[in-house]
Amino acid sequence: MGKRGSVLSQFQNFDAYAKTLDDFRIKTYYGAALTILSTIIIITLLWSEFNEYRVTEIKPELVVDKSRKEKLTINLNITFPKVPCYLLSVDVMDVAGETQNDLTHDIYKTRLDADGTQIHIEKATDIGDPTKDIVKIVNSTDPGGENYCGSCYGASPPESGCCNTCDEVREAYIHSGWSFNNPDDIEQCVREGWKDKVAEQSKEGCNVAGSVRVNKVAGNFHLAPGKSFQQNHVHVHDLQPFLSDGVQHDFTHEIHHLSFGPKVDGVINPLDGVGGAVTKGHYMFQYFLKVVSTHFYFLNETVIYTNQYSVTQFERDLTGKDHTHSHNHNHMSGLPGVFFNYEISPMLIINREESKSFTHFLTGVCAIVGGIFTVAGILDGFIYNAEKTFKKKVELGKHL
Ligand SMILES: *[C@@H]1O[C@H](CO)[C@@H](O)[C@H](O)[C@H]1NC(C)=O
């Protein structure tokens, strides 16, 4: 027993928290106040520490992008209040040589009346299909009997060999590289009242929205007037209707949305809500974008591949330059419209969501509790000593 007792008392020597006898302890009112105060401070600090622990953080990491053969999705939603849909074409070109003329893949053109109200929505079908807004209205009045085969007026005919509608003639003209500027001479167009339809729509605006998948290489896409076609391997636009249909069109636009990939919180698209205003028809807006791949790895195992971009913006007044009806804009010279040139950054940003370490949280808790009590203890001792000195002085004063 004695031996065990001595072992225990040896062990007790390790106690760093030797207690004083209760009899020697004095409880003071300011000590109580300090205790309550420090408890409140501790609780507040612990609460904020806990909140901070709960919040996950996104850790970015920059590496070289090693992906190959990827596609890039461009999502866009742009409104042109002064260009009717039938005049607007969307084209995408990339340095790999792929051109998608008059893109209608997943792009919707919505006609807007002069107040900007939606007229009707139509999903334009695949490239090359002449099912455009204006054709839809017109087709219903197509009288074409079974054996009817309209002349293409010398232009290269479509697959069927006939140009039965005004738009087929128009298409044929464009494929031959001719400008379509005299619908009055074309029987199909007169019969369909093409000119009236165009006049009726020429004051409208157009909203272009949708998404396009392109090769992940540098390229450009543009929204420009007139049908576009390849002529001697050069991409040209038929500007005739845009410049000379008696209505002043211009490329005032508002970009509601432009992004390269799925939406993720925290990725800001700098062009959303940006617009350009102009009152001249011959005016060019250019946006130069640098696209940076960004991958997100979230704690719940979802992975999102998206892109961020930065942008610089230029405008050019083309008034006074010669305007023949077709322009070569491989050299980016003088075509009115809105152009987006994009480049792909070689760097990839990996954003990993991480939770905070629990041991770190525990360390924080100990630091708060220990720290506050120590400070309170020092303060308490200070007040106690000050009070003692003060009392002594008062007592001395009495004796004098
Ligand atoms: C395009 O943006 C406009 C304005 O924000 C919105 O009303 C419209 O629904 C959008 N269109 C598409 C297809 O998202």
CSV table of N, CA and C in Angstrom, one decimal, residues 165-287:
chain,number,residue,atom,x,y,z
A,165,THR,N,-39.2,28.1,-105.4
A,165,THR,CA,-39.6,29.2,-104.5
A,165,THR,C,-38.6,30.3,-104.7
A,166,CYS,N,-39.0,31.5,-104.3
A,166,CYS,CA,-38.1,32.6,-104.4
A,166,CYS,C,-36.8,32.4,-103.7
A,167,ASP,N,-37.0,31.7,-102.5
A,167,ASP,CA,-35.8,31.5,-101.7
A,167,ASP,C,-34.8,30.5,-102.4
A,168,GLU,N,-35.4,29.5,-103.1
A,168,GLU,CA,-34.5,28.6,-103.8
A,168,GLU,C,-33.7,29.3,-104.9
A,169,VAL,N,-34.4,30.3,-105.5
A,169,VAL,CA,-33.7,31.1,-106.5
A,169,VAL,C,-32.6,31.9,-105.8
A,170,ARG,N,-32.9,32.4,-104.7
A,170,ARG,CA,-32.0,33.2,-104.0
A,170,ARG,C,-30.7,32.4,-103.6
A,171,GLU,N,-31.1,31.2,-103.1
A,171,GLU,CA,-30.0,30.3,-102.7
A,171,GLU,C,-29.1,29.9,-103.9
A,172,ALA,N,-29.8,29.7,-105.0
A,172,ALA,CA,-29.0,29.3,-106.2
A,172,ALA,C,-28.1,30.4,-106.7
A,173,TYR,N,-28.7,31.6,-106.6
A,173,TYR,CA,-27.9,32.8,-107.0
A,173,TYR,C,-26.6,32.9,-106.1
A,174,ILE,N,-26.9,32.7,-104.8
A,174,ILE,CA,-25.8,32.8,-103.9
A,174,ILE,C,-24.7,31.7,-104.1
A,175,HIS,N,-25.2,30.5,-104.4
A,175,HIS,CA,-24.2,29.4,-104.7
A,175,HIS,C,-23.4,29.7,-105.9
A,176,SER,N,-24.0,30.4,-106.9
A,176,SER,CA,-23.3,30.8,-108.1
A,176,SER,C,-22.4,32.0,-107.8
A,177,GLY,N,-22.5,32.6,-106.7
A,177,GLY,CA,-21.7,33.8,-106.4
A,177,GLY,C,-22.3,35.0,-107.0
A,178,TRP,N,-23.6,35.0,-107.3
A,178,TRP,CA,-24.3,36.2,-107.9
A,178,TRP,C,-25.0,36.9,-106.8
A,179,SER,N,-25.1,38.2,-107.0
A,179,SER,CA,-25.8,39.0,-106.0
A,179,SER,C,-27.3,38.9,-106.4
A,180,PHE,N,-28.1,38.8,-105.4
A,180,PHE,CA,-29.6,38.7,-105.6
A,180,PHE,C,-30.2,40.0,-105.3
A,181,ASN,N,-30.3,40.9,-106.4
A,181,ASN,CA,-30.7,42.2,-106.1
A,181,ASN,C,-31.9,42.7,-106.9
A,182,ASN,N,-32.5,41.8,-107.6
A,182,ASN,CA,-33.6,42.3,-108.4
A,182,ASN,C,-34.8,41.3,-108.4
A,183,PRO,N,-35.4,41.2,-107.2
A,183,PRO,CA,-36.5,40.2,-107.1
A,183,PRO,C,-37.7,40.5,-108.0
A,184,ASP,N,-37.8,41.7,-108.5
A,184,ASP,CA,-38.9,42.0,-109.4
A,184,ASP,C,-38.8,41.3,-110.7
A,185,ASP,N,-37.6,40.8,-111.1
A,185,ASP,CA,-37.5,40.1,-112.4
A,185,ASP,C,-37.7,38.6,-112.2
A,186,ILE,N,-37.9,38.2,-111.0
A,186,ILE,CA,-37.9,36.8,-110.8
A,186,ILE,C,-39.4,36.4,-110.5
A,187,GLU,N,-39.9,35.5,-111.4
A,187,GLU,CA,-41.3,35.2,-111.3
A,187,GLU,C,-41.7,34.7,-110.0
A,188,GLN,N,-40.9,33.7,-109.4
A,188,GLN,CA,-41.3,33.1,-108.1
A,188,GLN,C,-41.4,34.2,-107.1
A,189,CYS,N,-40.5,35.2,-107.1
A,189,CYS,CA,-40.5,36.2,-106.0
A,189,CYS,C,-41.7,37.1,-106.2
A,190,VAL,N,-42.0,37.4,-107.4
A,190,VAL,CA,-43.2,38.3,-107.7
A,190,VAL,C,-44.5,37.6,-107.2
A,191,ARG,N,-44.6,36.3,-107.5
A,191,ARG,CA,-45.8,35.5,-107.2
A,191,ARG,C,-45.9,35.5,-105.7
A,192,GLU,N,-44.8,35.3,-105.0
A,192,GLU,CA,-44.9,35.1,-103.5
A,192,GLU,C,-45.0,36.5,-102.8
A,193,GLY,N,-44.8,37.5,-103.5
A,193,GLY,CA,-44.8,38.8,-102.9
A,193,GLY,C,-43.6,39.0,-102.0
A,194,TRP,N,-42.5,38.4,-102.4
A,194,TRP,CA,-41.3,38.4,-101.6
A,194,TRP,C,-40.9,39.8,-101.2
A,195,LYS,N,-41.1,40.7,-102.1
A,195,LYS,CA,-40.6,42.1,-101.8
A,195,LYS,C,-41.5,42.7,-100.7
A,196,ASP,N,-42.7,42.4,-100.7
A,196,ASP,CA,-43.6,42.9,-99.6
A,196,ASP,C,-43.3,42.3,-98.3
A,197,LYS,N,-43.0,41.0,-98.4
A,197,LYS,CA,-42.7,40.3,-97.1
A,197,LYS,C,-41.4,40.9,-96.5
A,198,VAL,N,-40.4,41.2,-97.4
A,198,VAL,CA,-39.2,41.7,-96.9
A,198,VAL,C,-39.4,43.1,-96.4
A,199,ALA,N,-40.2,43.9,-97.1
A,199,ALA,CA,-40.5,45.3,-96.6
A,199,ALA,C,-41.2,45.2,-95.3
A,200,GLU,N,-42.1,44.2,-95.1
A,200,GLU,CA,-42.8,44.1,-93.9
A,200,GLU,C,-41.9,43.8,-92.7
A,201,GLN,N,-40.9,43.0,-93.0
A,201,GLN,CA,-40.0,42.5,-91.9
A,201,GLN,C,-38.8,43.4,-91.8
A,202,SER,N,-38.6,44.3,-92.7
A,202,SER,CA,-37.3,45.0,-92.6
A,202,SER,C,-37.1,45.9,-91.4
A,203,LYS,N,-38.2,46.3,-90.8
A,203,LYS,CA,-38.1,47.1,-89.6
A,203,LYS,C,-37.9,46.3,-88.3
A,204,GLU,N,-37.9,45.0,-88.5
A,204,GLU,CA,-37.8,44.1,-87.3
A,204,GLU,C,-36.4,44.0,-86.7
A,205,GLY,N,-36.3,43.4,-85.6
A,205,GLY,CA,-35.0,43.1,-85.0
A,205,GLY,C,-34.9,41.6,-84.9
A,206,CYS,N,-33.8,41.1,-84.3
A,206,CYS,CA,-33.6,39.7,-84.3
A,206,CYS,C,-32.8,39.3,-83.0
A,207,ASN,N,-33.3,38.2,-82.4
A,207,ASN,CA,-32.5,37.7,-81.3
A,207,ASN,C,-31.9,36.4,-81.8
A,208,VAL,N,-30.6,36.2,-81.5
A,208,VAL,CA,-30.0,35.0,-81.9
A,208,VAL,C,-29.5,34.3,-80.7
A,209,ALA,N,-30.0,33.1,-80.4
A,209,ALA,CA,-29.6,32.4,-79.2
A,209,ALA,C,-29.4,30.9,-79.5
A,210,GLY,N,-28.5,30.3,-78.7
A,210,GLY,CA,-28.3,28.9,-78.9
A,210,GLY,C,-26.8,28.5,-78.7
A,211,SER,N,-26.5,27.3,-79.1
A,211,SER,CA,-25.1,26.9,-78.9
A,211,SER,C,-24.5,26.3,-80.1
A,212,VAL,N,-23.2,26.4,-80.3
A,212,VAL,CA,-22.5,25.8,-81.4
A,212,VAL,C,-21.3,25.0,-80.8
A,213,ARG,N,-21.1,23.9,-81.4
A,213,ARG,CA,-19.9,23.1,-81.0
A,213,ARG,C,-18.8,23.3,-82.1
A,214,VAL,N,-17.6,23.7,-81.7
A,214,VAL,CA,-16.6,24.0,-82.6
A,214,VAL,C,-15.3,23.2,-82.2
A,215,ASN,N,-14.4,23.1,-83.1
A,215,ASN,CA,-13.1,22.5,-82.7
A,215,ASN,C,-12.4,23.4,-81.7
A,216,LYS,N,-11.6,22.8,-80.8
A,216,LYS,CA,-11.0,23.6,-79.8
A,216,LYS,C,-9.7,24.2,-80.3
A,217,VAL,N,-9.8,25.0,-81.3
A,217,VAL,CA,-8.6,25.7,-81.8
A,217,VAL,C,-9.1,27.1,-82.0
A,218,ALA,N,-8.1,28.0,-82.3
A,218,ALA,CA,-8.5,29.4,-82.5
A,218,ALA,C,-9.5,29.6,-83.6
A,219,GLY,N,-10.3,30.5,-83.5
A,219,GLY,CA,-11.3,30.7,-84.6
A,219,GLY,C,-12.0,32.0,-84.4
A,220,ASN,N,-13.0,32.2,-85.3
A,220,ASN,CA,-13.9,33.3,-85.0
A,220,ASN,C,-15.3,33.0,-85.5
A,221,PHE,N,-16.2,33.6,-84.8
A,221,PHE,CA,-17.6,33.5,-85.3
A,221,PHE,C,-18.1,34.9,-85.4
A,222,HIS,N,-19.0,35.1,-86.4
A,222,HIS,CA,-19.5,36.4,-86.6
A,222,HIS,C,-21.0,36.4,-87.0
A,223,LEU,N,-21.6,37.5,-86.6
A,223,LEU,CA,-23.0,37.8,-87.0
A,223,LEU,C,-22.9,38.9,-87.9
A,224,ALA,N,-23.2,38.7,-89.2
A,224,ALA,CA,-23.0,39.7,-90.2
A,224,ALA,C,-24.2,39.6,-91.1
A,225,PRO,N,-24.4,40.7,-91.9
A,225,PRO,CA,-25.6,40.8,-92.7
A,225,PRO,C,-25.5,39.9,-94.0
A,226,GLY,N,-26.6,39.5,-94.5
A,226,GLY,CA,-26.6,38.8,-95.8
A,226,GLY,C,-26.2,37.4,-95.7
A,227,LYS,N,-26.6,36.6,-96.7
A,227,LYS,CA,-26.2,35.3,-96.8
A,227,LYS,C,-24.7,35.2,-97.1
A,228,SER,N,-24.1,34.2,-96.6
A,228,SER,CA,-22.6,34.1,-96.8
A,228,SER,C,-22.4,32.9,-97.7
A,229,PHE,N,-21.4,32.9,-98.4
A,229,PHE,CA,-21.0,31.7,-99.3
A,229,PHE,C,-19.5,31.7,-99.5
A,230,GLN,N,-19.1,30.6,-100.1
A,230,GLN,CA,-17.7,30.4,-100.4
A,230,GLN,C,-17.5,30.8,-101.9
A,231,GLN,N,-16.7,31.7,-102.2
A,231,GLN,CA,-16.4,32.0,-103.6
A,231,GLN,C,-14.9,32.0,-103.8
A,232,ASN,N,-14.5,31.1,-104.7
A,232,ASN,CA,-13.1,30.9,-104.9
A,232,ASN,C,-12.3,30.7,-103.6
A,233,HIS,N,-12.9,29.9,-102.7
A,233,HIS,CA,-12.3,29.7,-101.4
A,233,HIS,C,-12.2,30.9,-100.5
A,234,VAL,N,-13.0,31.9,-100.9
A,234,VAL,CA,-13.0,33.0,-100.0
A,234,VAL,C,-14.4,33.2,-99.5
A,235,HIS,N,-14.5,33.5,-98.2
A,235,HIS,CA,-15.8,33.6,-97.5
A,235,HIS,C,-16.4,35.0,-97.8
A,236,VAL,N,-17.5,35.1,-98.5
A,236,VAL,CA,-18.1,36.4,-98.8
A,236,VAL,C,-19.5,36.5,-98.3
A,237,HIS,N,-19.9,37.7,-98.1
A,237,HIS,CA,-21.3,38.0,-97.6
A,237,HIS,C,-22.0,38.8,-98.7
A,238,ASP,N,-23.2,38.5,-98.9
A,238,ASP,CA,-24.0,39.2,-99.9
A,238,ASP,C,-24.6,40.4,-99.1
A,239,LEU,N,-24.1,41.6,-99.3
A,239,LEU,CA,-24.5,42.7,-98.5
A,239,LEU,C,-25.6,43.5,-99.1
A,240,GLN,N,-25.9,43.2,-100.3
A,240,GLN,CA,-26.9,44.0,-101.1
A,240,GLN,C,-28.2,44.3,-100.3
A,241,PRO,N,-28.9,43.3,-99.8
A,241,PRO,CA,-30.1,43.6,-99.1
A,241,PRO,C,-29.9,44.4,-97.8
A,242,PHE,N,-28.8,44.3,-97.2
A,242,PHE,CA,-28.6,45.0,-95.9
A,242,PHE,C,-28.4,46.5,-96.2
A,243,LEU,N,-27.7,46.8,-97.3
A,243,LEU,CA,-27.3,48.2,-97.5
A,243,LEU,C,-28.3,48.9,-98.3
A,244,SER,N,-29.2,48.2,-99.1
A,244,SER,CA,-30.0,48.9,-100.0
A,244,SER,C,-31.5,48.5,-100.0
A,245,ASP,N,-32.0,48.2,-98.8
A,245,ASP,CA,-33.5,47.9,-98.9
A,245,ASP,C,-34.3,49.0,-98.3
A,246,GLY,N,-33.7,50.2,-98.3
A,246,GLY,CA,-34.5,51.4,-98.0
A,246,GLY,C,-34.7,51.7,-96.5
A,247,VAL,N,-34.2,50.7,-95.7
A,247,VAL,CA,-34.3,50.9,-94.2
A,247,VAL,C,-32.9,51.0,-93.7
A,248,GLN,N,-32.7,51.9,-92.7
A,248,GLN,CA,-31.4,52.0,-92.1
A,248,GLN,C,-31.2,50.9,-91.1
A,249,HIS,N,-30.4,49.9,-91.4
A,249,HIS,CA,-30.1,48.9,-90.4
A,249,HIS,C,-28.7,49.2,-89.8
A,250,ASP,N,-28.6,48.8,-88.5
A,250,ASP,CA,-27.2,48.9,-87.9
A,250,ASP,C,-27.0,47.8,-86.9
A,251,PHE,N,-25.8,47.6,-86.6
A,251,PHE,CA,-25.4,46.5,-85.7
A,251,PHE,C,-25.4,46.8,-84.2
A,252,THR,N,-26.3,47.7,-83.8
A,252,THR,CA,-26.5,47.9,-82.4
A,252,THR,C,-26.8,46.5,-81.8
A,253,HIS,N,-26.2,46.1,-80.7
A,253,HIS,CA,-26.5,44.8,-80.2
A,253,HIS,C,-26.4,44.8,-78.7
A,254,GLU,N,-27.0,43.8,-78.1
A,254,GLU,CA,-26.9,43.5,-76.7
A,254,GLU,C,-26.5,42.1,-76.5
A,255,ILE,N,-25.4,41.8,-75.9
A,255,ILE,CA,-25.1,40.4,-75.6
A,255,ILE,C,-25.7,40.0,-74.2
A,256,HIS,N,-26.7,39.2,-74.3
A,256,HIS,CA,-27.3,38.8,-73.0
A,256,HIS,C,-26.4,37.8,-72.3
A,257,HIS,N,-25.8,36.9,-73.2
A,257,HIS,CA,-25.0,35.8,-72.6
A,257,HIS,C,-24.0,35.3,-73.7
A,258,LEU,N,-22.8,35.1,-73.2
A,258,LEU,CA,-21.8,34.5,-74.1
A,258,LEU,C,-20.9,33.7,-73.2
A,259,SER,N,-20.9,32.4,-73.4
A,259,SER,CA,-20.0,31.5,-72.5
A,259,SER,C,-19.5,30.4,-73.4
A,260,PHE,N,-18.5,29.7,-72.8
A,260,PHE,CA,-17.9,28.6,-73.5
A,260,PHE,C,-18.0,27.4,-72.6
A,261,GLY,N,-19.2,26.8,-72.5
A,261,GLY,CA,-19.3,25.6,-71.6
A,261,GLY,C,-20.3,25.8,-70.6
A,262,PRO,N,-20.5,24.8,-69.7
A,262,PRO,CA,-21.6,24.8,-68.7
A,262,PRO,C,-21.4,25.9,-67.7
A,263,LYS,N,-22.5,26.4,-67.2
A,263,LYS,CA,-22.4,27.5,-66.2
A,263,LYS,C,-22.0,26.9,-64.8
A,264,VAL,N,-21.1,27.6,-64.1
A,264,VAL,CA,-20.7,27.2,-62.8
A,264,VAL,C,-20.7,28.4,-62.0
A,265,ASP,N,-21.1,28.3,-60.7
A,265,ASP,CA,-21.1,29.5,-59.8
A,265,ASP,C,-19.6,29.9,-59.7
A,266,GLY,N,-19.4,31.2,-59.7
A,266,GLY,CA,-18.0,31.6,-59.5
A,266,GLY,C,-17.3,31.9,-60.9
A,267,VAL,N,-17.8,31.4,-62.0
A,267,VAL,CA,-17.3,31.7,-63.3
A,267,VAL,C,-18.1,32.9,-63.8
A,268,ILE,N,-17.4,34.0,-64.0
A,268,ILE,CA,-18.1,35.2,-64.5
A,268,ILE,C,-17.8,35.4,-66.0
A,269,ASN,N,-18.8,35.5,-66.8
A,269,ASN,CA,-18.6,35.8,-68.2
A,269,ASN,C,-18.6,37.3,-68.5
A,270,PRO,N,-17.4,37.8,-68.8
A,270,PRO,CA,-17.3,39.3,-68.9
A,270,PRO,C,-18.2,39.9,-69.9
A,271,LEU,N,-18.7,39.2,-70.9
A,271,LEU,CA,-19.5,39.9,-71.9
A,271,LEU,C,-21.0,39.9,-71.6
A,272,ASP,N,-21.4,39.2,-70.6
A,272,ASP,CA,-22.8,39.1,-70.3
A,272,ASP,C,-23.3,40.5,-69.9
A,273,GLY,N,-24.3,40.9,-70.7
A,273,GLY,CA,-24.9,42.3,-70.4
A,273,GLY,C,-24.2,43.4,-71.1
A,274,VAL,N,-23.2,43.1,-71.9
A,274,VAL,CA,-22.4,44.1,-72.6
A,274,VAL,C,-23.1,44.4,-73.9
A,275,GLY,N,-23.0,45.6,-74.4
A,275,GLY,CA,-23.7,45.9,-75.7
A,275,GLY,C,-22.9,46.9,-76.5
A,276,GLY,N,-23.4,47.2,-77.6
A,276,GLY,CA,-22.7,48.2,-78.4
A,276,GLY,C,-23.8,49.0,-79.2
A,277,ALA,N,-23.7,50.3,-79.2
A,277,ALA,CA,-24.7,51.1,-79.8
A,277,ALA,C,-24.1,51.9,-80.9
A,278,VAL,N,-24.8,52.0,-82.1
A,278,VAL,CA,-24.3,52.7,-83.2
A,278,VAL,C,-25.5,53.1,-84.1
A,279,THR,N,-25.3,54.2,-84.8
A,279,THR,CA,-26.4,54.6,-85.7
A,279,THR,C,-26.0,54.4,-87.2
A,280,LYS,N,-24.8,54.0,-87.4
A,280,LYS,CA,-24.4,53.8,-88.8
A,280,LYS,C,-24.4,52.4,-89.2
A,281,GLY,N,-24.8,52.2,-90.5
A,281,GLY,CA,-24.9,50.8,-90.9
A,281,GLY,C,-23.5,50.1,-91.1
A,282,HIS,N,-22.6,50.9,-91.6
A,282,HIS,CA,-21.3,50.4,-91.9
A,282,HIS,C,-20.4,50.5,-90.7
A,283,TYR,N,-20.6,49.6,-89.8
A,283,TYR,CA,-19.9,49.7,-88.6
A,283,TYR,C,-19.6,48.3,-88.1
A,284,MET,N,-18.4,48.1,-87.5
A,284,MET,CA,-17.9,46.8,-87.2
A,284,MET,C,-17.6,46.7,-85.7
A,285,PHE,N,-18.1,45.7,-85.1
A,285,PHE,CA,-17.7,45.5,-83.7
A,285,PHE,C,-16.8,44.2,-83.6
A,286,GLN,N,-15.7,44.3,-82.9
A,286,GLN,CA,-14.9,43.2,-82.8
A,286,GLN,C,-14.6,42.9,-81.3
A,287,TYR,N,-14.7,41.6,-81.0
A,287,TYR,CA,-14.3,41.2,-79.6
A,287,TYR,C,-13.2,40.1,-79.7
